[in-house]
Short mmCIF file of C-alpha atoms and ligand atoms in Angstrom, two decimals:
data_model
loop_
_atom_site.label_atom_id
_atom_site.label_comp_id
_atom_site.label_asym_id
_atom_site.label_seq_id
_atom_site.Cartn_x
_atom_site.Cartn_y
_atom_site.Cartn_z
CA MET A 1085 108.21 87.92 101.30
CA SER A 1086 105.12 85.97 102.13
CA ASN A 1087 101.60 87.31 101.78
CA VAL A 1088 100.92 87.23 105.49
CA VAL A 1089 104.00 89.30 106.25
CA SER A 1090 103.22 91.78 103.51
CA THR A 1091 99.73 92.48 104.87
CA VAL A 1092 101.03 92.97 108.40
CA PHE A 1093 104.07 95.09 107.57
CA GLU A 1094 104.94 97.65 104.96
CA HIS A 1095 107.65 96.81 102.44
CA ALA A 1096 110.35 99.40 102.12
CA ARG A 1097 114.02 99.93 101.50
CA VAL A 1098 115.53 100.63 104.88
CA PRO A 1099 118.97 101.76 106.05
CA TYR A 1100 121.33 98.99 107.09
CA GLY A 1101 124.73 98.85 108.73
CA ASP A 1102 127.21 101.57 109.54
CA ASP A 1103 127.10 103.10 106.06
CA GLY A 1104 123.32 103.25 106.15
CA ARG A 1105 122.94 101.78 102.68
CA LEU A 1106 119.38 100.91 101.72
CA VAL A 1107 118.38 97.27 101.75
CA ARG A 1108 115.10 95.42 101.49
CA GLY A 1109 113.09 95.36 104.65
CA ILE A 1110 109.87 96.23 106.33
CA ILE A 1111 108.43 99.09 108.31
CA ALA A 1112 106.14 98.38 111.24
CA ARG A 1113 103.82 101.18 112.22
CA CYS A 1114 102.23 101.68 115.62
CA GLY A 1115 98.52 100.87 115.34
CA ALA A 1116 97.45 103.01 118.29
CA PRO A 1117 95.12 105.87 117.32
CA ASN A 1118 96.96 109.17 116.79
CA CYS A 1119 100.39 107.57 117.07
CA GLU A 1120 102.80 108.06 114.20
CA ALA A 1121 105.61 105.88 115.49
CA ALA A 1122 107.24 103.59 112.96
CA VAL A 1123 110.27 101.33 112.99
CA PRO A 1124 112.29 100.05 110.02
CA LEU A 1125 113.81 96.57 110.00
CA PRO A 1126 116.08 95.10 107.34
CA VAL A 1127 114.83 91.66 106.33
CA ASN A 1128 117.22 89.60 104.31
CA VAL A 1129 114.96 87.81 101.90
CA MET A 1130 117.64 85.33 100.78
CA ALA A 1131 118.53 84.31 104.31
CA ASN A 1132 114.93 83.56 105.13
CA GLY A 1133 114.70 81.58 101.98
CA ARG A 1134 111.92 80.96 99.57
CA GLY A 1135 109.17 78.70 100.82
CA THR A 1136 109.90 79.61 104.41
CA ASP A 1137 106.80 79.29 106.51
CA SER A 1138 105.19 82.73 106.76
CA ASN A 1139 104.67 82.23 110.45
CA ILE A 1140 108.39 81.72 110.97
CA GLU A 1141 109.07 84.88 109.02
CA TRP A 1142 106.55 86.79 111.12
CA GLN A 1143 108.14 85.38 114.29
CA PHE A 1144 111.58 86.46 113.09
CA ILE A 1145 110.38 90.03 112.52
CA ALA A 1146 108.36 90.08 115.75
CA ARG A 1147 111.32 88.86 117.80
CA LYS A 1148 113.65 91.48 116.32
CA LEU A 1149 111.19 94.30 116.98
CA GLU A 1150 110.19 93.06 120.41
CA GLN A 1151 113.87 93.34 121.35
CA LYS A 1152 113.44 97.04 120.62
CA GLY A 1153 110.44 97.23 122.95
CA TRP A 1154 107.72 96.94 120.30
CA ARG A 1155 104.69 94.74 120.62
CA ILE A 1156 104.04 93.04 117.29
CA GLY A 1157 100.55 91.88 116.40
CA LYS A 1158 99.17 89.56 113.76
CA THR A 1159 97.50 92.42 111.94
CA ALA A 1160 98.83 95.79 110.79
CA THR A 1161 96.75 97.71 113.35
CA ALA A 1162 97.76 95.49 116.27
CA HIS A 1163 101.37 96.70 116.51
CA ARG A 1164 102.30 99.01 119.37
CA CYS A 1165 105.35 101.19 119.70
CA PRO A 1166 107.22 100.92 123.06
CA LYS A 1167 105.49 104.04 124.36
CA CYS A 1168 101.96 102.91 123.52
CA PHE A 1169 102.68 99.34 124.61
CA ASN A 1170 103.84 100.55 128.03
CA ALA A 1171 100.85 102.87 128.34
CA ALA A 1172 98.53 99.95 127.56
CA LYS A 1173 100.29 97.74 130.08
CA PHE A 1174 99.97 100.33 132.84
CA ALA A 1175 96.34 100.93 131.96
CA ALA A 1176 95.69 97.19 132.18
CA ILE A 1177 97.42 96.97 135.55
CA ARG A 1178 95.48 99.95 136.90
CA LYS A 1179 92.24 98.43 135.65
CA SER A 1180 92.92 95.07 137.28
CA GLU A 1181 93.75 96.83 140.56
CA GLU A 1182 90.55 98.86 140.44
CA LYS A 1183 88.24 95.92 139.82
CA PRO A 1184 89.88 92.79 141.12
CA VAL A 1185 86.71 90.65 141.45
CA VAL A 1186 84.72 91.41 138.30
CA THR A 1187 84.96 88.76 135.61
CA LYS A 1188 86.11 90.37 132.43
CA ILE A 1189 84.14 89.59 129.29
CA GLU A 1190 86.32 90.32 126.31
CA PRO A 1191 84.55 91.45 123.14
CA PRO A 1192 85.44 89.31 120.12
CA LEU A 1193 88.88 90.40 118.93
CA GLN A 1194 87.80 90.75 115.34
CA VAL A 1195 85.07 93.25 116.18
CA VAL A 1196 87.50 95.40 118.09
CA GLN A 1197 89.96 95.37 115.22
CA GLU A 1198 87.26 96.19 112.68
CA ASN A 1199 86.14 99.23 114.68
CA ALA A 1200 89.72 100.32 115.20
CA ARG A 1201 90.40 100.13 111.48
CA VAL A 1202 91.97 103.41 110.44
CA MET A 1203 91.96 104.72 106.90
CA THR A 1204 95.41 104.46 105.42
CA ARG A 1205 96.67 106.66 102.61
CA GLU A 1206 96.08 103.74 100.26
CA ASP A 1207 92.46 103.39 101.48
CA ARG A 1208 91.89 107.11 100.91
CA ARG A 1209 93.27 106.83 97.39
CA ILE A 1210 91.01 103.86 96.56
CA VAL A 1211 87.88 105.59 97.88
CA PHE A 1212 88.84 108.83 96.13
CA GLU A 1213 89.32 107.11 92.78
CA LYS A 1214 85.97 105.33 93.04
CA LEU A 1215 84.19 108.59 93.90
CA ASN A 1216 85.98 110.31 91.05
CA GLU A 1217 84.47 107.68 88.79
CA VAL A 1218 80.86 107.68 90.04
CA TYR A 1219 80.30 111.18 91.47
CA ILE A 1220 79.32 113.64 88.78
CA ASP A 1221 79.60 117.03 90.44
CA GLY A 1222 78.43 119.05 93.43
CA LYS A 1223 75.18 120.02 91.66
CA VAL A 1224 74.14 116.64 90.32
CA GLY A 1225 75.78 114.58 93.05
CA TYR A 1226 76.17 110.88 92.45
CA GLY A 1227 75.64 109.32 89.06
CA ARG A 1228 72.60 107.13 88.55
CA GLY A 1229 72.37 104.26 91.02
CA TRP A 1230 75.26 105.37 93.25
CA THR A 1231 75.16 106.34 96.92
CA ASP A 1232 77.63 106.30 99.83
CA GLU A 1233 76.23 102.93 100.77
CA LYS A 1234 76.70 101.52 97.29
CA VAL A 1235 80.29 102.78 97.06
CA ALA A 1236 81.09 101.35 100.51
CA THR A 1237 79.63 97.96 99.59
CA ASP A 1238 81.36 98.02 96.23
CA LEU A 1239 84.78 98.66 97.78
CA GLY A 1240 84.18 96.66 100.95
CA VAL A 1241 85.05 99.62 103.19
CA PRO A 1242 83.14 101.31 106.06
CA ARG A 1243 80.48 103.72 104.86
CA ALA A 1244 81.92 106.43 107.10
CA TRP A 1245 85.11 106.45 105.02
CA VAL A 1246 83.14 107.15 101.85
CA ARG A 1247 81.25 109.96 103.57
CA VAL A 1248 84.49 111.55 104.81
CA ILE A 1249 86.25 111.45 101.44
CA ARG A 1250 83.12 112.60 99.58
CA GLU A 1251 82.54 115.54 101.93
CA GLU A 1252 86.20 116.55 101.79
CA ASN A 1253 86.59 116.38 98.03
CA PHE A 1254 83.27 116.22 96.20
CA GLY A 1255 79.96 117.40 97.64
CA ASP A 1256 76.65 116.38 99.16
CA GLU A 1257 75.31 112.91 98.83
CA VAL A 1258 71.76 114.14 98.20
CA GLY A 1259 72.55 115.98 95.04
CA ASN A 1260 71.65 112.68 93.51
CA GLU A 1261 69.85 113.11 90.22
CA GLU A 1262 67.88 109.94 90.74
CA ILE A 1263 66.71 110.90 94.21
CA ARG A 1264 65.56 114.28 92.86
CA ASP A 1265 63.71 112.45 90.07
CA HIS A 1266 62.01 110.27 92.66
CA ILE A 1267 61.02 113.25 94.75
CA MET A 1268 59.56 115.04 91.73
CA GLN A 1269 57.63 111.97 90.56
CA ALA A 1270 56.35 111.24 94.06
CA GLY A 1271 55.15 114.85 94.33
CA LYS A 1272 53.20 114.57 91.07
CA LEU A 1273 51.72 111.23 92.09
CA LEU A 1274 50.63 112.65 95.42
CA LEU A 1275 48.75 115.47 93.63
CA ASP A 1276 47.03 112.93 91.35
CA ILE A 1277 46.01 110.81 94.31
CA LYS A 1278 44.66 113.82 96.16
CA ALA A 1279 42.60 114.80 93.08
CA LEU A 1280 41.22 111.25 92.92
CA ARG A 1281 40.28 111.36 96.58
CA GLN A 1282 38.12 114.48 96.35
CA PRO A 1283 34.94 112.75 95.05
CA PHE A 1284 35.34 110.08 97.73
CA ASP A 1285 35.62 112.69 100.46
CA GLU A 1286 32.45 114.29 99.07
CA ALA A 1287 30.69 110.90 98.98
CA GLN A 1288 31.73 110.23 102.56
CA ARG A 1289 30.23 113.55 103.62
CA LEU A 1290 26.97 112.62 101.86
CA PHE A 1291 26.91 109.15 103.48
CA ALA A 1292 27.27 110.76 106.90
CA LEU A 1293 24.47 113.18 106.05
CA ALA A 1294 22.28 110.29 104.83
CA ASP A 1295 22.84 108.49 108.16
CA LYS A 1296 21.71 111.59 110.05
CA ILE A 1297 18.58 112.02 107.89
CA GLU A 1298 17.75 108.32 108.27
CA LYS A 1299 18.01 108.60 112.06
CA SER A 1300 15.84 111.69 112.29
CA LEU A 1301 13.31 110.13 109.89
CA SER A 1302 12.90 107.06 112.08
CA GLU A 1303 12.48 109.28 115.14
CA ILE A 1304 9.80 111.32 113.37
CA GLN A 1305 8.04 108.09 112.35
CA LYS A 1306 8.05 106.89 115.99
CA VAL A 1307 6.36 110.15 117.04
CA LEU A 1308 3.75 109.90 114.24
CA LYS A 1309 2.66 106.33 115.15
ZN1 ZN B 916 102.49 104.28 119.45
#
């Protein structure tokens, strides 16, 4: 199966025919939040042929599933089961009835999809394995140089995912040995700087005093003239 199809659908062996024997196929999952609906579809690889345009393959799958009332998107999170698709349709109709005049400005599709990205089991596994590698323990926290941000950047996943998996399975982010080192060193440095400042504070007090004396001296001199 083509790459495009394999990122949009899940490969699986699915029941086929009256005897329900398992054949190669795909599973499409509803991308609506909190919906678990999924639909299997046998896809005969040989019949589609090697070198078949991936778009044609996608269209074949989409057509089959749309006959069953599904809405099939171009990304894995864009699919909608019949129930969610209908709900969305009704919501859209209600919305257009409520505000018939307002021009709708659609946010860029990609942004919407990025925000709607839900952590799959595979995502959780990948984040978990990375944390397992770079997080030392609940006391020490992250190993040197690692933070939620760094893990997220390293894996190319939202930072919130890293935070969720870390909090569920590991511990605080700020157990970080390095951060504690920094805090300790900064504390020492601050004390040194304060010690250095003391003579200056004293000098400043004397300068202010000198100004006062100078002023009163000149006033006395005026009187004595
Ligand atoms: Zn659904």
